Coordinates of C-alpha atoms in Angstrom, one line a residue:
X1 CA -48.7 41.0 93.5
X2 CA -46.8 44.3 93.0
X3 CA -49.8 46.0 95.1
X4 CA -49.6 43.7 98.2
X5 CA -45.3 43.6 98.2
X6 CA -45.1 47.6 98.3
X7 CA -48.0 47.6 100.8
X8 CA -45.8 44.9 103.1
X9 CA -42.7 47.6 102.6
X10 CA -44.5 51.1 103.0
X11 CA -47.0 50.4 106.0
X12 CA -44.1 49.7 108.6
X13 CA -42.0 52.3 107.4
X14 CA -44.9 55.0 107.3
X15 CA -46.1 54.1 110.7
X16 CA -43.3 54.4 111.9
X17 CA -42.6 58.2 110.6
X18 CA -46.0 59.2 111.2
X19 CA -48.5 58.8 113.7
X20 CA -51.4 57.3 112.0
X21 CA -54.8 56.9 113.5
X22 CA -57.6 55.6 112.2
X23 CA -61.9 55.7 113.2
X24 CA -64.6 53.6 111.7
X25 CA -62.9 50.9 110.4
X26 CA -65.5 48.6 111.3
X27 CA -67.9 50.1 109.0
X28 CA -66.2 48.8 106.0
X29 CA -67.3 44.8 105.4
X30 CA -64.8 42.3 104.9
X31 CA -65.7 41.5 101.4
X32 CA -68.3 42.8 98.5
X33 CA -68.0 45.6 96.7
X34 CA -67.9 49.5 98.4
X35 CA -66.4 52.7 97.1
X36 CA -64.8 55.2 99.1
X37 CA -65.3 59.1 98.4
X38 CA -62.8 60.9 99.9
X39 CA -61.9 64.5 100.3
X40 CA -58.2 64.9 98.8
X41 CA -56.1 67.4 100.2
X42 CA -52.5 65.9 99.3
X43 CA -50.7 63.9 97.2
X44 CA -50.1 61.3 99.9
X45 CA -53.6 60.4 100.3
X46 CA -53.7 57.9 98.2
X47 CA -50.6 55.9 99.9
X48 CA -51.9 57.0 103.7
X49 CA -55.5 55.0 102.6
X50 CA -54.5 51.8 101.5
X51 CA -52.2 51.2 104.0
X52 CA -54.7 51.2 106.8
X53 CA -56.9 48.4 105.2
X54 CA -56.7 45.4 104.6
X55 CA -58.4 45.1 101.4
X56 CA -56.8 46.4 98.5
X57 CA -58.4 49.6 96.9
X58 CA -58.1 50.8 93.6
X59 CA -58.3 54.7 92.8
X60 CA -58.5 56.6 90.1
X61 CA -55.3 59.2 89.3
X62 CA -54.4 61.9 86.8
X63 CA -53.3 60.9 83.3
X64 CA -49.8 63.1 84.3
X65 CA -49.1 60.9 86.8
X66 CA -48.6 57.9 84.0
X67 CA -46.4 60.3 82.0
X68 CA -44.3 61.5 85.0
X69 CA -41.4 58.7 85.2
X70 CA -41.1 59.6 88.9
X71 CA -44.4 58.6 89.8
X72 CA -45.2 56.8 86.7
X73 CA -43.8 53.4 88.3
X74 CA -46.1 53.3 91.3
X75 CA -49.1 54.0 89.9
X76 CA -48.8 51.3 87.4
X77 CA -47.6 48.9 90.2
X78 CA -50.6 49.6 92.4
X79 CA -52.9 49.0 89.8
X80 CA -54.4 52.4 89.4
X81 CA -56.5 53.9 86.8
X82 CA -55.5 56.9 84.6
X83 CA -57.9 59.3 84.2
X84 CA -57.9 62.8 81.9
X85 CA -59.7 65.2 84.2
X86 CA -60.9 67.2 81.0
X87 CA -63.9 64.9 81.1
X88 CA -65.8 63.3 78.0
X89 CA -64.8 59.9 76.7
X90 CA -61.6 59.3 79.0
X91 CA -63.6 60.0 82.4
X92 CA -66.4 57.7 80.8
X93 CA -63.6 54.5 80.2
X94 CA -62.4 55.4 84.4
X95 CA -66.2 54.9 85.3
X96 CA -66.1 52.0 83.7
X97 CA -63.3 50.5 84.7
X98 CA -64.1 51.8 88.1
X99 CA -67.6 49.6 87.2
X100 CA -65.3 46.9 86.6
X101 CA -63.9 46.5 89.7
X102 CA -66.8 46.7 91.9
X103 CA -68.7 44.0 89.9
X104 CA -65.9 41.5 90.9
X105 CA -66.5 42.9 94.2
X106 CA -63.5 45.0 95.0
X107 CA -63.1 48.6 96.8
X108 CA -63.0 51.6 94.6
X109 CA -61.6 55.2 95.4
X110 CA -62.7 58.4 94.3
X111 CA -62.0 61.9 94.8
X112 CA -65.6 63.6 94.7
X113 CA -64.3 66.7 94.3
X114 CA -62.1 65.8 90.6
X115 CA -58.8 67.7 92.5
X116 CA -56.5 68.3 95.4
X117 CA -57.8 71.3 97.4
X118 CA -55.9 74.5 96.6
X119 CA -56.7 75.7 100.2
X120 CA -57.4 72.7 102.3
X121 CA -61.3 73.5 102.2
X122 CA -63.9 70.9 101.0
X123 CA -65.5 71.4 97.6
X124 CA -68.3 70.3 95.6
X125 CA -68.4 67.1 94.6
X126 CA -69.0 65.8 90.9
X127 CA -71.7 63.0 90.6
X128 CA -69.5 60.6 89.4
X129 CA -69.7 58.9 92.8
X130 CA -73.2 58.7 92.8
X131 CA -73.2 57.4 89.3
X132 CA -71.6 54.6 90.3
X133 CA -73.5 54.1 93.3
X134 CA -76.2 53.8 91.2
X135 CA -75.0 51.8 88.6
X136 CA -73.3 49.3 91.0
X137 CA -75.6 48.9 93.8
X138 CA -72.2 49.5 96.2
X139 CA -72.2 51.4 99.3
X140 CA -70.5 54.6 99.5
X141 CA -68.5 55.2 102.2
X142 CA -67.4 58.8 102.8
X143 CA -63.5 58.9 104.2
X144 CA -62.2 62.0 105.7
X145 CA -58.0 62.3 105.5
X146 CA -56.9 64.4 108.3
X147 CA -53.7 65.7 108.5
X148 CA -52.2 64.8 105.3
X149 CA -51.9 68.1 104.0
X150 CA -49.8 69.6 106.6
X151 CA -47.6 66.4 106.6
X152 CA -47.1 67.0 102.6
X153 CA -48.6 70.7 101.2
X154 CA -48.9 71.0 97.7
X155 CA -45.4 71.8 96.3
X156 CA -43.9 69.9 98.8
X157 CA -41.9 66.7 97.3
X158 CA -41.0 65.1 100.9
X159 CA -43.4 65.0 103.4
X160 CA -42.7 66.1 107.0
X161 CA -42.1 63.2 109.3
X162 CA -43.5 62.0 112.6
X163 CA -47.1 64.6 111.9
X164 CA -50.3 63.3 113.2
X165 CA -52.3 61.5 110.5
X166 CA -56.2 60.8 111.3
X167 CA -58.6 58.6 108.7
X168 CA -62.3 58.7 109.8
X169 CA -64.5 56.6 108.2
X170 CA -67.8 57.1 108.1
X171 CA -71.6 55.3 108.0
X172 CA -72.4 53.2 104.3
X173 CA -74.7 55.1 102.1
X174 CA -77.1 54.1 99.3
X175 CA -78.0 54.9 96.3
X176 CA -80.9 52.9 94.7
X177 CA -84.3 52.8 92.9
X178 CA -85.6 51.7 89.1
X179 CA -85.4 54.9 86.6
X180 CA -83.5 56.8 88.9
X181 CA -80.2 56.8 86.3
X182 CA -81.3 60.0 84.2
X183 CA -82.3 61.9 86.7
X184 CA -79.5 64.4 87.2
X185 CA -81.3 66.0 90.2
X186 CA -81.3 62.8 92.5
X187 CA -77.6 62.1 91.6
X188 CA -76.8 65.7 92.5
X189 CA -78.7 65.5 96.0
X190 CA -76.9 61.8 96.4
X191 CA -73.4 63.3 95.7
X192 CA -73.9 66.3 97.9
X193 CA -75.1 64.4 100.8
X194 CA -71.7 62.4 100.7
X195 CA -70.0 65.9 100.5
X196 CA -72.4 67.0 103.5
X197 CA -70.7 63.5 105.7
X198 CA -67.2 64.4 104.2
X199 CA -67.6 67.7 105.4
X200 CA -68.9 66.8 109.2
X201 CA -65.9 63.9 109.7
X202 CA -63.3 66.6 108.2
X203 CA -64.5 69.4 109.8
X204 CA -63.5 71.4 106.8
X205 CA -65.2 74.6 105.7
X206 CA -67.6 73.7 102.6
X207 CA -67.4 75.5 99.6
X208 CA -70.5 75.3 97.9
X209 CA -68.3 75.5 94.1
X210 CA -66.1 73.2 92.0
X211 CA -62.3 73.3 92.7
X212 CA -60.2 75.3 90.7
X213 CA -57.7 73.5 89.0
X214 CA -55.0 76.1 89.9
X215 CA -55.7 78.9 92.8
X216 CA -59.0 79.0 94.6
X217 CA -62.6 80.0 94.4
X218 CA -65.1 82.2 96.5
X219 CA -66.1 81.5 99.0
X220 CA -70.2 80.6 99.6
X221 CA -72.4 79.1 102.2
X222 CA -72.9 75.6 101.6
X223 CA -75.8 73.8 100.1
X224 CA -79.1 72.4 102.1
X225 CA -79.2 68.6 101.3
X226 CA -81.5 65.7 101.9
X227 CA -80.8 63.4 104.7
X228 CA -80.0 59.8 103.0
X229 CA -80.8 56.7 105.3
X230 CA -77.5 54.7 106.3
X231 CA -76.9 50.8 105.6
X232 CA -75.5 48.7 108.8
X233 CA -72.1 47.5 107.4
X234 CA -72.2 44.0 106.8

């Protein structure tokens, strides 16, 4: 309930202090289950997203964000999922909790690349998406955020008003095939394909590394990748 009263309040007011566009909408079905890797390149992301469907999403979010009162109260009221980003048994109870939600057929969110860009370039991605694809059977559509880092910049507490924001949606993408699970290679070809999508609606540059928590990385040329067939959306 809490999720669909501050969704009422925020989309007027957001559209009316920023000029929000949005591509490819259609390529998300009306119901059953579909996750949505996204490149993340501000903390607003995750509020700019939801408000332009009309499905609710769930995303994952940093543990800190539960133990900052500030933000602590919308998180919980939105119904996200904690997650500590130094892996192991916490990242294993998101996926499945993430698993959770897209066997009762809801929308997931995920970050591929595990952190906000410290630059505004596109990183690799961790295979967590496509071990949920997997798992689930769910498309994975890749969602490019335009925009929202120059509205709010890392460091920045109040975003700028009235900046152009721009969410591009792209084409469904599967993941499926008995005793493909263990196979770290395929999940690692499925996941950088997505990156490959994210990277073509952004228009970022593509750092072929892992984000650095804190600073950035060096710069490489990005990785070849196999071409993975598209669903039609239903």
């Amino acid at each position: 309930m809490a999720y669909w009263i501050l969704k009422a309040v925020l989309t007027p007011v957001l559209r009316f202090f920023f000029r929000v566009r949005v591509e490819g909408l259609d390529q998300l079905s009306a119901d059953g289950p579909a996750i949505l890797a996204s490149n993340h390149v501000s903390f607003c992301d995750s509020i700019f997203l939801p408000m332009v469907l009309r499905r609710r999403v769930t995303f994952v979010a940093k543990a800190e964000y539960f133990e900052d009162p500030k933000t602590a109260w919308f998180f919980r009221a939105v119904g996200q999922i904690p997650i500590k980003r130094e892996g192991g048994s916490a990242s294993e109870r998101a996926l499945a909790s993430a698993r959770e939600v897209l066997a009762h057929g809801g929308l997931f969110g995920i970050y591929p690349e595990g952190t906000r860009s410290p630059d505004g370039r596109l990183y690799k991605g961790h295979t967590g998406v496509a071990r949920l694809a997997l798992d689930s059977g769910a498309p994975v559509l890749p969602v490019a955020m335009i925009g929202t880092r120059e509205a709010q910049p890392i460091g920045q507490v109040m975003p700028r008003l009235f900046m152009p924001i721009t969410i591009r949606i792209g084409r469904p993408m599967r993941l499926e095939g008995e005793g493909l699970a263990g196979d770290p290679l395929v999940l690692r070809r499925f996941t950088d394909e997505v990156m490959f999508e994210l990277r073509e609606l952004s228009e970022q540059k593509y750092v072929e590394r892992y984000a650095a928590r804190k600073g950035t990385v060096e710069d490489v040329e990005p990785a070849r990748v196999a071409h993975v067939a598209p669903v039609a959306a239903a």
